[in-house]
PDB file of C-alpha atoms in Angstrom:
ATOM      1  CA  MET A   1     136.107 149.292  91.639  1.00 51.00           C
ATOM      2  CA  LYS A   2     133.919 146.256  91.063  1.00 50.00           C
ATOM      3  CA  ILE A   3     130.191 146.623  91.841  1.00 48.00           C
ATOM      4  CA  HIS A   4     128.422 143.456  92.753  1.00 53.00           C
ATOM      5  CA  LYS A   5     125.386 142.539  90.721  1.00 50.00           C
ATOM      6  CA  PRO A   6     122.963 142.186  93.687  1.00 52.00           C
ATOM      7  CA  LEU A   7     123.782 145.744  94.772  1.00 48.00           C
ATOM      8  CA  VAL A   8     122.973 147.123  91.312  1.00 46.00           C
ATOM      9  CA  ILE A   9     119.614 145.339  91.305  1.00 51.00           C
ATOM     10  CA  GLY A  10     118.780 146.774  94.760  1.00 51.00           C
ATOM     11  CA  LEU A  11     119.547 150.358  93.698  1.00 46.00           C
ATOM     12  CA  LEU A  12     117.402 150.034  90.591  1.00 46.00           C
ATOM     13  CA  SER A  13     114.477 148.726  92.644  1.00 52.00           C
ATOM     14  CA  LEU A  14     114.735 151.618  95.084  1.00 48.00           C
ATOM     15  CA  SER A  15     114.806 154.121  92.211  1.00 50.00           C
ATOM     16  CA  LEU A  16     111.656 152.645  90.700  1.00 47.00           C
ATOM     17  CA  CYS A  17     109.905 152.856  94.075  1.00 46.00           C
ATOM     18  CA  PHE A  18     110.597 156.607  94.470  1.00 46.00           C
ATOM     19  CA  THR A  19     109.464 157.211  90.901  1.00 48.00           C
ATOM     20  CA  SER A  20     106.157 155.316  91.232  1.00 49.00           C
ATOM     21  CA  CYS A  21     105.149 156.647  94.696  1.00 51.00           C
ATOM     22  CA  SER A  22     104.059 160.103  93.552  1.00 52.00           C
ATOM     23  CA  ASP A  23     100.535 161.355  94.413  1.00 56.00           C
ATOM     24  CA  GLY A  24      97.852 159.619  92.431  1.00 56.00           C
ATOM     25  CA  GLU A  25      94.145 160.361  91.950  1.00 63.00           C
ATOM     26  CA  ASP A  26      91.774 160.236  94.921  1.00 63.00           C
ATOM     27  CA  GLY A  27      90.148 156.927  95.486  1.00 62.00           C
ATOM     28  CA  ALA A  28      86.384 156.294  95.453  1.00 63.00           C
ATOM     29  CA  PRO A  29      84.456 157.572  98.515  1.00 61.00           C
ATOM     30  CA  GLY A  30      84.035 155.112 101.356  1.00 57.00           C
ATOM     31  CA  LEU A  31      80.749 153.749 102.596  1.00 52.00           C
ATOM     32  CA  SER A  32      78.435 156.024 104.549  1.00 51.00           C
ATOM     33  CA  GLY A  33      78.941 156.005 108.296  1.00 50.00           C
ATOM     34  CA  ILE A  34      76.511 153.868 110.289  1.00 46.00           C
ATOM     35  CA  SER A  35      75.221 155.160 113.577  1.00 48.00           C
ATOM     36  CA  CYS A  36      74.698 153.089 116.692  1.00 48.00           C
ATOM     37  CA  TRP A  37      70.981 153.048 115.878  1.00 45.00           C
ATOM     38  CA  ASP A  38      71.402 152.153 112.194  1.00 47.00           C
ATOM     39  CA  ILE A  39      69.798 148.729 112.317  1.00 44.00           C
ATOM     40  CA  ASN A  40      69.103 148.664 108.574  1.00 48.00           C
ATOM     41  CA  GLY A  41      72.694 149.338 107.548  1.00 50.00           C
ATOM     42  CA  ASP A  42      71.662 152.126 105.182  1.00 50.00           C
ATOM     43  CA  GLY A  43      73.526 154.984 106.884  1.00 49.00           C
ATOM     44  CA  ILE A  44      70.280 156.516 108.158  1.00 49.00           C
ATOM     45  CA  ASN A  45      69.621 157.060 111.828  1.00 49.00           C
ATOM     46  CA  ASP A  46      66.382 155.136 112.293  1.00 48.00           C
ATOM     47  CA  ALA A  47      65.741 156.457 115.809  1.00 48.00           C
ATOM     48  CA  ASP A  48      65.475 160.205 115.197  1.00 49.00           C
ATOM     49  CA  GLU A  49      65.631 160.373 111.361  1.00 47.00           C
ATOM     50  CA  ASP A  50      68.924 162.300 111.400  1.00 48.00           C
ATOM     51  CA  THR A  51      71.154 161.232 108.529  1.00 49.00           C
ATOM     52  CA  ASN A  52      74.731 160.135 108.873  1.00 51.00           C
ATOM     53  CA  GLN A  53      75.495 160.241 105.149  1.00 53.00           C
ATOM     54  CA  ASP A  54      78.821 161.992 105.775  1.00 52.00           C
ATOM     55  CA  GLY A  55      80.079 159.176 107.923  1.00 53.00           C
ATOM     56  CA  GLU A  56      80.502 161.373 111.009  1.00 52.00           C
ATOM     57  CA  PHE A  57      79.989 159.848 114.438  1.00 49.00           C
ATOM     58  CA  ASN A  58      76.941 161.192 116.250  1.00 53.00           C
ATOM     59  CA  ALA A  59      77.281 160.609 120.008  1.00 50.00           C
ATOM     60  CA  LEU A  60      73.547 161.099 120.515  1.00 51.00           C
ATOM     61  CA  ASP A  61      72.893 158.015 118.431  1.00 53.00           C
ATOM     62  CA  CYS A  62      74.699 155.876 121.011  1.00 55.00           C
ATOM     63  CA  GLN A  63      72.612 156.824 124.018  1.00 61.00           C
ATOM     64  CA  GLY A  64      70.674 153.918 125.432  1.00 62.00           C
ATOM     65  CA  ALA A  65      67.126 154.049 126.706  1.00 63.00           C
ATOM     66  CA  ASP A  66      66.537 155.350 130.226  1.00 63.00           C
ATOM     67  CA  GLY A  67      66.638 152.644 132.881  1.00 55.00           C
ATOM     68  CA  THR A  68      63.960 152.076 135.492  1.00 59.00           C
ATOM     69  CA  ASP A  69      64.237 153.027 139.144  1.00 57.00           C
ATOM     70  CA  GLY A  70      65.449 150.382 141.573  1.00 51.00           C
ATOM     71  CA  VAL A  71      62.692 148.346 143.183  1.00 55.00           C
ATOM     72  CA  GLY A  72      62.504 147.772 146.927  1.00 55.00           C
ATOM     73  CA  LEU A  73      64.775 150.433 148.403  1.00 72.00           C
ATOM     74  CA  GLU A  74      62.065 153.090 148.460  1.00 75.00           C
ATOM     75  CA  GLU A  75      60.070 150.822 150.751  1.00 74.00           C
ATOM     76  CA  MET A  76      62.972 150.591 153.178  1.00 79.00           C
ATOM     77  CA  ILE A  77      63.419 154.363 153.531  1.00 84.00           C
ATOM     78  CA  GLN A  78      59.776 155.410 153.731  1.00 88.00           C
ATOM     79  CA  TYR A  79      59.700 155.411 157.548  1.00 90.00           C
ATOM     80  CA  GLY A  80      62.230 158.200 158.135  1.00 93.00           C
ATOM     81  CA  SER A  81      65.772 158.350 159.462  1.00 95.00           C
ATOM     82  CA  ILE A  82      68.079 158.699 162.467  1.00 96.00           C
ATOM     83  CA  SER A  83      71.257 160.773 162.259  1.00 97.00           C
ATOM     84  CA  LEU A  84      74.329 160.210 164.423  1.00 97.00           C
ATOM     85  CA  ASN A  85      77.201 162.569 165.214  1.00 97.00           C
ATOM     86  CA  LEU A  86      80.261 161.413 167.159  1.00 97.00           C
ATOM     87  CA  ASN A  87      82.970 163.720 168.457  1.00 97.00           C
ATOM     88  CA  GLY A  88      85.879 162.429 170.473  1.00 97.00           C
ATOM     89  CA  THR A  89      89.370 160.966 170.413  1.00 97.00           C
ATOM     90  CA  ARG A  90      90.473 157.607 169.073  1.00 96.00           C
ATOM     91  CA  THR A  91      92.330 155.040 171.135  1.00 95.00           C
ATOM     92  CA  ASP A  92      95.579 156.168 169.463  1.00 95.00           C
ATOM     93  CA  GLY A  93      95.074 159.727 170.737  1.00 95.00           C
ATOM     94  CA  ILE A  94      93.936 161.311 167.454  1.00 96.00           C
ATOM     95  CA  PRO A  95      90.753 163.459 167.570  1.00 96.00           C
ATOM     96  CA  PHE A  96      87.929 162.444 165.241  1.00 96.00           C
ATOM     97  CA  GLU A  97      84.475 163.480 164.104  1.00 96.00           C
ATOM     98  CA  SER A  98      82.022 161.221 162.331  1.00 96.00           C
ATOM     99  CA  SER A  99      78.500 161.915 161.078  1.00 95.00           C
ATOM    100  CA  ASN A 100      76.067 159.718 159.212  1.00 95.00           C
ATOM    101  CA  THR A 101      72.371 159.271 158.531  1.00 95.00           C
ATOM    102  CA  PHE A 102      70.727 155.881 158.938  1.00 94.00           C
ATOM    103  CA  ARG A 103      67.724 155.547 156.625  1.00 92.00           C
ATOM    104  CA  PHE A 104      66.953 151.877 156.083  1.00 88.00           C
ATOM    105  CA  THR A 105      64.467 149.823 158.064  1.00 82.00           C
ATOM    106  CA  PRO A 106      63.540 146.149 157.696  1.00 72.00           C
ATOM    107  CA  ILE A 107      60.122 145.431 156.218  1.00 65.00           C
ATOM    108  CA  GLY A 108      57.917 142.405 156.042  1.00 60.00           C
ATOM    109  CA  THR A 109      59.411 140.630 159.061  1.00 56.00           C
ATOM    110  CA  PHE A 110      57.234 140.395 162.138  1.00 49.00           C
ATOM    111  CA  SER A 111      60.063 140.176 164.668  1.00 50.00           C
ATOM    112  CA  TRP A 112      61.734 143.336 163.364  1.00 50.00           C
ATOM    113  CA  ILE A 113      58.537 145.355 163.352  1.00 48.00           C
ATOM    114  CA  GLU A 114      57.463 144.074 166.753  1.00 51.00           C
ATOM    115  CA  ASP A 115      60.808 144.797 168.390  1.00 61.00           C
ATOM    116  CA  VAL A 116      62.320 147.852 166.775  1.00 71.00           C
ATOM    117  CA  ASN A 117      59.942 149.963 164.687  1.00 84.00           C
ATOM    118  CA  ARG A 118      56.871 150.521 166.780  1.00 89.00           C
ATOM    119  CA  VAL A 119      54.940 152.719 169.137  1.00 92.00           C
ATOM    120  CA  ASN A 120      52.803 151.400 171.960  1.00 91.00           C
ATOM    121  CA  ILE A 121      50.367 153.527 173.953  1.00 91.00           C
ATOM    122  CA  GLU A 122      48.867 152.287 177.198  1.00 91.00           C
ATOM    123  CA  GLU A 123      46.406 154.152 179.369  1.00 89.00           C
ATOM    124  CA  SER A 124      46.001 153.660 183.092  1.00 84.00           C
ATOM    125  CA  ALA A 125      44.106 155.476 185.795  1.00 82.00           C
ATOM    126  CA  ASP A 126      47.071 157.780 186.453  1.00 85.00           C
ATOM    127  CA  ASN A 127      49.157 157.964 183.284  1.00 89.00           C
ATOM    128  CA  ILE A 128      49.359 157.473 179.560  1.00 92.00           C
ATOM    129  CA  LEU A 129      52.524 155.521 178.838  1.00 94.00           C
ATOM    130  CA  TYR A 130      54.223 155.906 175.429  1.00 93.00           C
ATOM    131  CA  THR A 131      56.848 153.384 174.381  1.00 94.00           C
ATOM    132  CA  PHE A 132      58.891 154.131 171.265  1.00 94.00           C
ATOM    133  CA  SER A 133      61.358 151.873 169.494  1.00 93.00           C
ATOM    134  CA  ALA A 134      63.068 152.596 166.181  1.00 92.00           C
ATOM    135  CA  VAL A 135      66.062 151.123 164.421  1.00 89.00           C
ATOM    136  CA  ARG A 136      67.621 152.366 161.206  1.00 90.00           C
ATOM    137  CA  PHE A 137      70.478 150.838 159.229  1.00 89.00           C
ATOM    138  CA  LEU A 138      73.214 152.584 157.280  1.00 88.00           C
ATOM    139  CA  SER A 139      72.608 150.419 154.215  1.00 82.00           C
ATOM    140  CA  SER A 140      70.129 147.819 153.044  1.00 72.00           C
ATOM    141  CA  PRO A 141      69.630 145.699 156.177  1.00 67.00           C
ATOM    142  CA  ASP A 142      71.079 142.228 156.365  1.00 63.00           C
ATOM    143  CA  ASP A 143      71.550 140.362 159.630  1.00 58.00           C
ATOM    144  CA  VAL A 144      74.989 139.068 158.616  1.00 59.00           C
ATOM    145  CA  TYR A 145      76.730 141.579 156.355  1.00 63.00           C
ATOM    146  CA  ASN A 146      75.023 144.954 156.813  1.00 68.00           C
ATOM    147  CA  ASP A 147      74.171 145.193 160.472  1.00 73.00           C
ATOM    148  CA  GLY A 148      75.528 148.698 161.114  1.00 85.00           C
ATOM    149  CA  GLY A 149      72.773 150.788 162.630  1.00 89.00           C
ATOM    150  CA  VAL A 150      71.290 152.840 165.451  1.00 92.00           C
ATOM    151  CA  HIS A 151      68.472 151.746 167.764  1.00 92.00           C
ATOM    152  CA  PHE A 152      66.538 154.202 169.897  1.00 94.00           C
ATOM    153  CA  TYR A 153      64.247 153.131 172.732  1.00 94.00           C
ATOM    154  CA  GLY A 154      62.243 155.438 174.966  1.00 93.00           C
ATOM    155  CA  GLU A 155      59.475 155.378 177.541  1.00 94.00           C
ATOM    156  CA  PHE A 156      57.566 158.549 178.360  1.00 93.00           C
ATOM    157  CA  ALA A 157      54.563 159.342 180.524  1.00 93.00           C
ATOM    158  CA  ASN A 158      51.888 161.890 179.654  1.00 90.00           C
ATOM    159  CA  LEU A 159      53.463 163.447 176.588  1.00 87.00           C
ATOM    160  CA  GLY A 160      52.405 167.039 176.033  1.00 83.00           C
ATOM    161  CA  GLU A 161      51.000 167.358 179.536  1.00 86.00           C
ATOM    162  CA  PRO A 162      52.383 169.328 182.491  1.00 88.00           C
ATOM    163  CA  SER A 163      53.186 165.994 184.110  1.00 88.00           C
ATOM    164  CA  GLU A 164      55.240 164.800 181.129  1.00 88.00           C
ATOM    165  CA  GLU A 165      58.140 162.622 182.257  1.00 90.00           C
ATOM    166  CA  LEU A 166      60.996 160.697 180.690  1.00 89.00           C
ATOM    167  CA  LEU A 167      61.028 157.271 182.324  1.00 92.00           C
ATOM    168  CA  GLU A 168      63.755 155.553 180.331  1.00 92.00           C
ATOM    169  CA  ALA A 169      65.737 156.048 177.150  1.00 94.00           C
ATOM    170  CA  SER A 170      68.628 154.317 175.448  1.00 94.00           C
ATOM    171  CA  ILE A 171      70.562 154.429 172.192  1.00 95.00           C
ATOM    172  CA  ASP A 172      72.291 151.330 170.853  1.00 94.00           C
ATOM    173  CA  ILE A 173      75.073 152.061 168.344  1.00 95.00           C
ATOM    174  CA  ASP A 174      76.625 149.435 166.073  1.00 92.00           C
ATOM    175  CA  TYR A 175      78.768 151.472 163.725  1.00 93.00           C
ATOM    176  CA  THR A 176      82.151 151.399 161.992  1.00 93.00           C
ATOM    177  CA  VAL A 177      83.915 154.764 162.069  1.00 94.00           C
ATOM    178  CA  PHE A 178      86.146 155.460 159.047  1.00 93.00           C
ATOM    179  CA  THR A 179      88.695 158.236 159.481  1.00 91.00           C
ATOM    180  CA  ASN A 180      90.507 160.481 156.989  1.00 90.00           C
ATOM    181  CA  ASP A 181      93.801 158.607 157.314  1.00 92.00           C
ATOM    182  CA  ASN A 182      92.186 155.401 156.027  1.00 93.00           C
ATOM    183  CA  LYS A 183      91.827 153.792 159.419  1.00 94.00           C
ATOM    184  CA  TYR A 184      88.729 152.594 161.221  1.00 94.00           C
ATOM    185  CA  PHE A 185      87.400 151.394 164.523  1.00 94.00           C
ATOM    186  CA  ILE A 186      84.137 149.736 165.532  1.00 94.00           C
ATOM    187  CA  MET A 187      81.694 151.091 168.063  1.00 93.00           C
ATOM    188  CA  ASP A 188      79.318 148.552 169.585  1.00 93.00           C
ATOM    189  CA  GLU A 189      77.806 150.487 172.462  1.00 94.00           C
ATOM    190  CA  ILE A 190      74.548 151.007 174.301  1.00 95.00           C
ATOM    191  CA  PHE A 191      74.022 154.165 176.334  1.00 96.00           C
ATOM    192  CA  HIS A 192      71.212 154.653 178.857  1.00 95.00           C
ATOM    193  CA  SER A 193      69.807 157.863 180.233  1.00 93.00           C
ATOM    194  CA  GLY A 194      71.027 158.014 183.808  1.00 90.00           C
ATOM    195  CA  GLY A 195      73.504 155.221 183.078  1.00 93.00           C
ATOM    196  CA  VAL A 196      77.002 154.960 184.496  1.00 94.00           C
ATOM    197  CA  GLY A 197      79.335 157.461 182.857  1.00 95.00           C
ATOM    198  CA  VAL A 198      76.537 159.079 180.821  1.00 96.00           C
ATOM    199  CA  SER A 199      75.631 162.691 181.539  1.00 94.00           C
ATOM    200  CA  ASP A 200      73.584 165.536 180.094  1.00 92.00           C
ATOM    201  CA  PHE A 201      71.245 163.107 178.299  1.00 90.00           C
ATOM    202  CA  GLU A 202      68.875 165.599 176.681  1.00 91.00           C
ATOM    203  CA  PHE A 203      65.953 165.511 174.268  1.00 89.00           C
ATOM    204  CA  THR A 204      64.926 168.738 172.551  1.00 90.00           C
ATOM    205  CA  ASP A 205      62.153 169.649 170.116  1.00 91.00           C
ATOM    206  CA  PHE A 206      60.334 166.443 171.025  1.00 91.00           C
ATOM    207  CA  VAL A 207      57.152 166.053 168.940  1.00 92.00           C
ATOM    208  CA  PHE A 208      54.898 163.037 168.535  1.00 93.00           C
ATOM    209  CA  ASN A 209      51.936 163.085 166.144  1.00 93.00           C
ATOM    210  CA  SER A 210      49.509 160.412 167.343  1.00 89.00           C
ATOM    211  CA  GLU A 211      47.600 160.450 164.041  1.00 92.00           C
ATOM    212  CA  SER A 212      50.559 159.739 161.740  1.00 94.00           C
ATOM    213  CA  ASN A 213      52.808 158.173 164.427  1.00 94.00           C
ATOM    214  CA  ASN A 214      55.568 160.560 163.362  1.00 96.00           C
ATOM    215  CA  LEU A 215      58.180 160.985 166.100  1.00 95.00           C
ATOM    216  CA  SER A 216      60.842 163.687 165.866  1.00 96.00           C
ATOM    217  CA  PHE A 217      63.401 165.093 168.286  1.00 95.00           C
ATOM    218  CA  SER A 218      67.062 165.974 168.745  1.00 96.00           C
ATOM    219  CA  TYR A 219      69.277 164.231 171.283  1.00 95.00           C
ATOM    220  CA  SER A 220      72.690 164.732 172.854  1.00 96.00           C
ATOM    221  CA  PHE A 221      74.753 163.363 175.742  1.00 97.00           C
ATOM    222  CA  GLU A 222      78.294 163.014 177.038  1.00 97.00           C
ATOM    223  CA  VAL A 223      80.121 159.770 177.877  1.00 97.00           C
ATOM    224  CA  LEU A 224      83.109 159.470 180.191  1.00 97.00           C
ATOM    225  CA  ALA A 225      86.340 157.913 178.895  1.00 97.00           C
ATOM    226  CA  ALA A 226      85.942 154.754 180.963  1.00 96.00           C
ATOM    227  CA  ASN A 227      82.472 154.065 179.613  1.00 96.00           C
ATOM    228  CA  ASN A 228      82.969 153.903 175.849  1.00 96.00           C
ATOM    229  CA  SER A 229      85.262 151.915 173.580  1.00 94.00           C
ATOM    230  CA  THR A 230      87.434 154.869 172.514  1.00 96.00           C
ATOM    231  CA  GLY A 231      88.875 155.188 176.007  1.00 96.00           C
ATOM    232  CA  ASN A 232      88.376 158.948 175.818  1.00 97.00           C
ATOM    233  CA  PRO A 233      85.497 161.373 176.500  1.00 98.00           C
ATOM    234  CA  LEU A 234      82.846 161.129 173.789  1.00 98.00           C
ATOM    235  CA  THR A 235      80.045 163.461 172.671  1.00 98.00           C
ATOM    236  CA  VAL A 236      77.053 161.866 170.943  1.00 97.00           C
ATOM    237  CA  SER A 237      74.245 163.787 169.245  1.00 97.00           C
ATOM    238  CA  GLY A 238      71.795 163.558 166.382  1.00 97.00           C
ATOM    239  CA  ASP A 239      68.247 163.882 165.137  1.00 97.00           C
ATOM    240  CA  VAL A 240      65.381 161.429 164.912  1.00 96.00           C
ATOM    241  CA  ASP A 241      62.532 161.835 162.441  1.00 97.00           C
ATOM    242  CA  VAL A 242      60.721 158.526 162.015  1.00 95.00           C
ATOM    243  CA  TYR A 243      57.304 157.048 161.361  1.00 94.00           C
ATOM    244  CA  LEU A 244      56.505 154.207 163.722  1.00 92.00           C
ATOM    245  CA  LEU A 245      54.016 151.371 163.393  1.00 87.00           C
ATOM    246  CA  GLU A 246      51.202 150.734 165.839  1.00 86.00           C
ATOM    247  CA  GLU A 247      49.553 147.368 166.112  1.00 82.00           C
ATOM    248  CA  ILE A 248      45.801 147.224 165.683  1.00 83.00           C
ATOM    249  CA  THR A 249      44.273 145.564 168.704  1.00 77.00           C
ATOM    250  CA  PRO A 250      40.648 144.518 169.361  1.00 73.00           C
TER     251      PRO A 250
END
């Protein structure tokens, strides 16, 4: 049998490779590991003086400095909150429950303060009239993109007196309800005490501190199917705990 010359050369090369690939001596050690804080390149952790001479990665060396708290949001939540609980049935016949707390209030804008975050007290010969107005948003308020919120308005006479009387109250809801099956619907409603289709409009634990202008109470009412956007009976309840602003007058 004739063996071709190129094949012989290939076999010899392969034999030499197996012969020369045996274990050799260890190579020289590599450079020392450099931590995330090693700004000098000398393998020493300059932040906490721990050495990394063995080249091991130290996760602590890669922690950044603590950030600072966000600026501005704490001012928007300093005046308290309004919670909202909805219990009813969607327009497609599926029961739902939704609860949320609205914490954010506009600041620094006269029209907002004048209209929706205030208390006004007027005295007459017969009564002391208290007017309360508070709005809270679900997120940082914006009149175009983040307008979801709850607005409470109430007029009371002679709070804390035997002649105490609720004259008028309303709750304005602008809120998107998200459900567990990844669907949603929008509620844009205003409900009045004594209004059509609204019953059992109750305030409990009503407290107003005239020194701090802190107003707190719980509320609840029922709405008939024909008088809310779900087309089904609706129960609305929640808690209000807010600090209102009072204008200084001469």
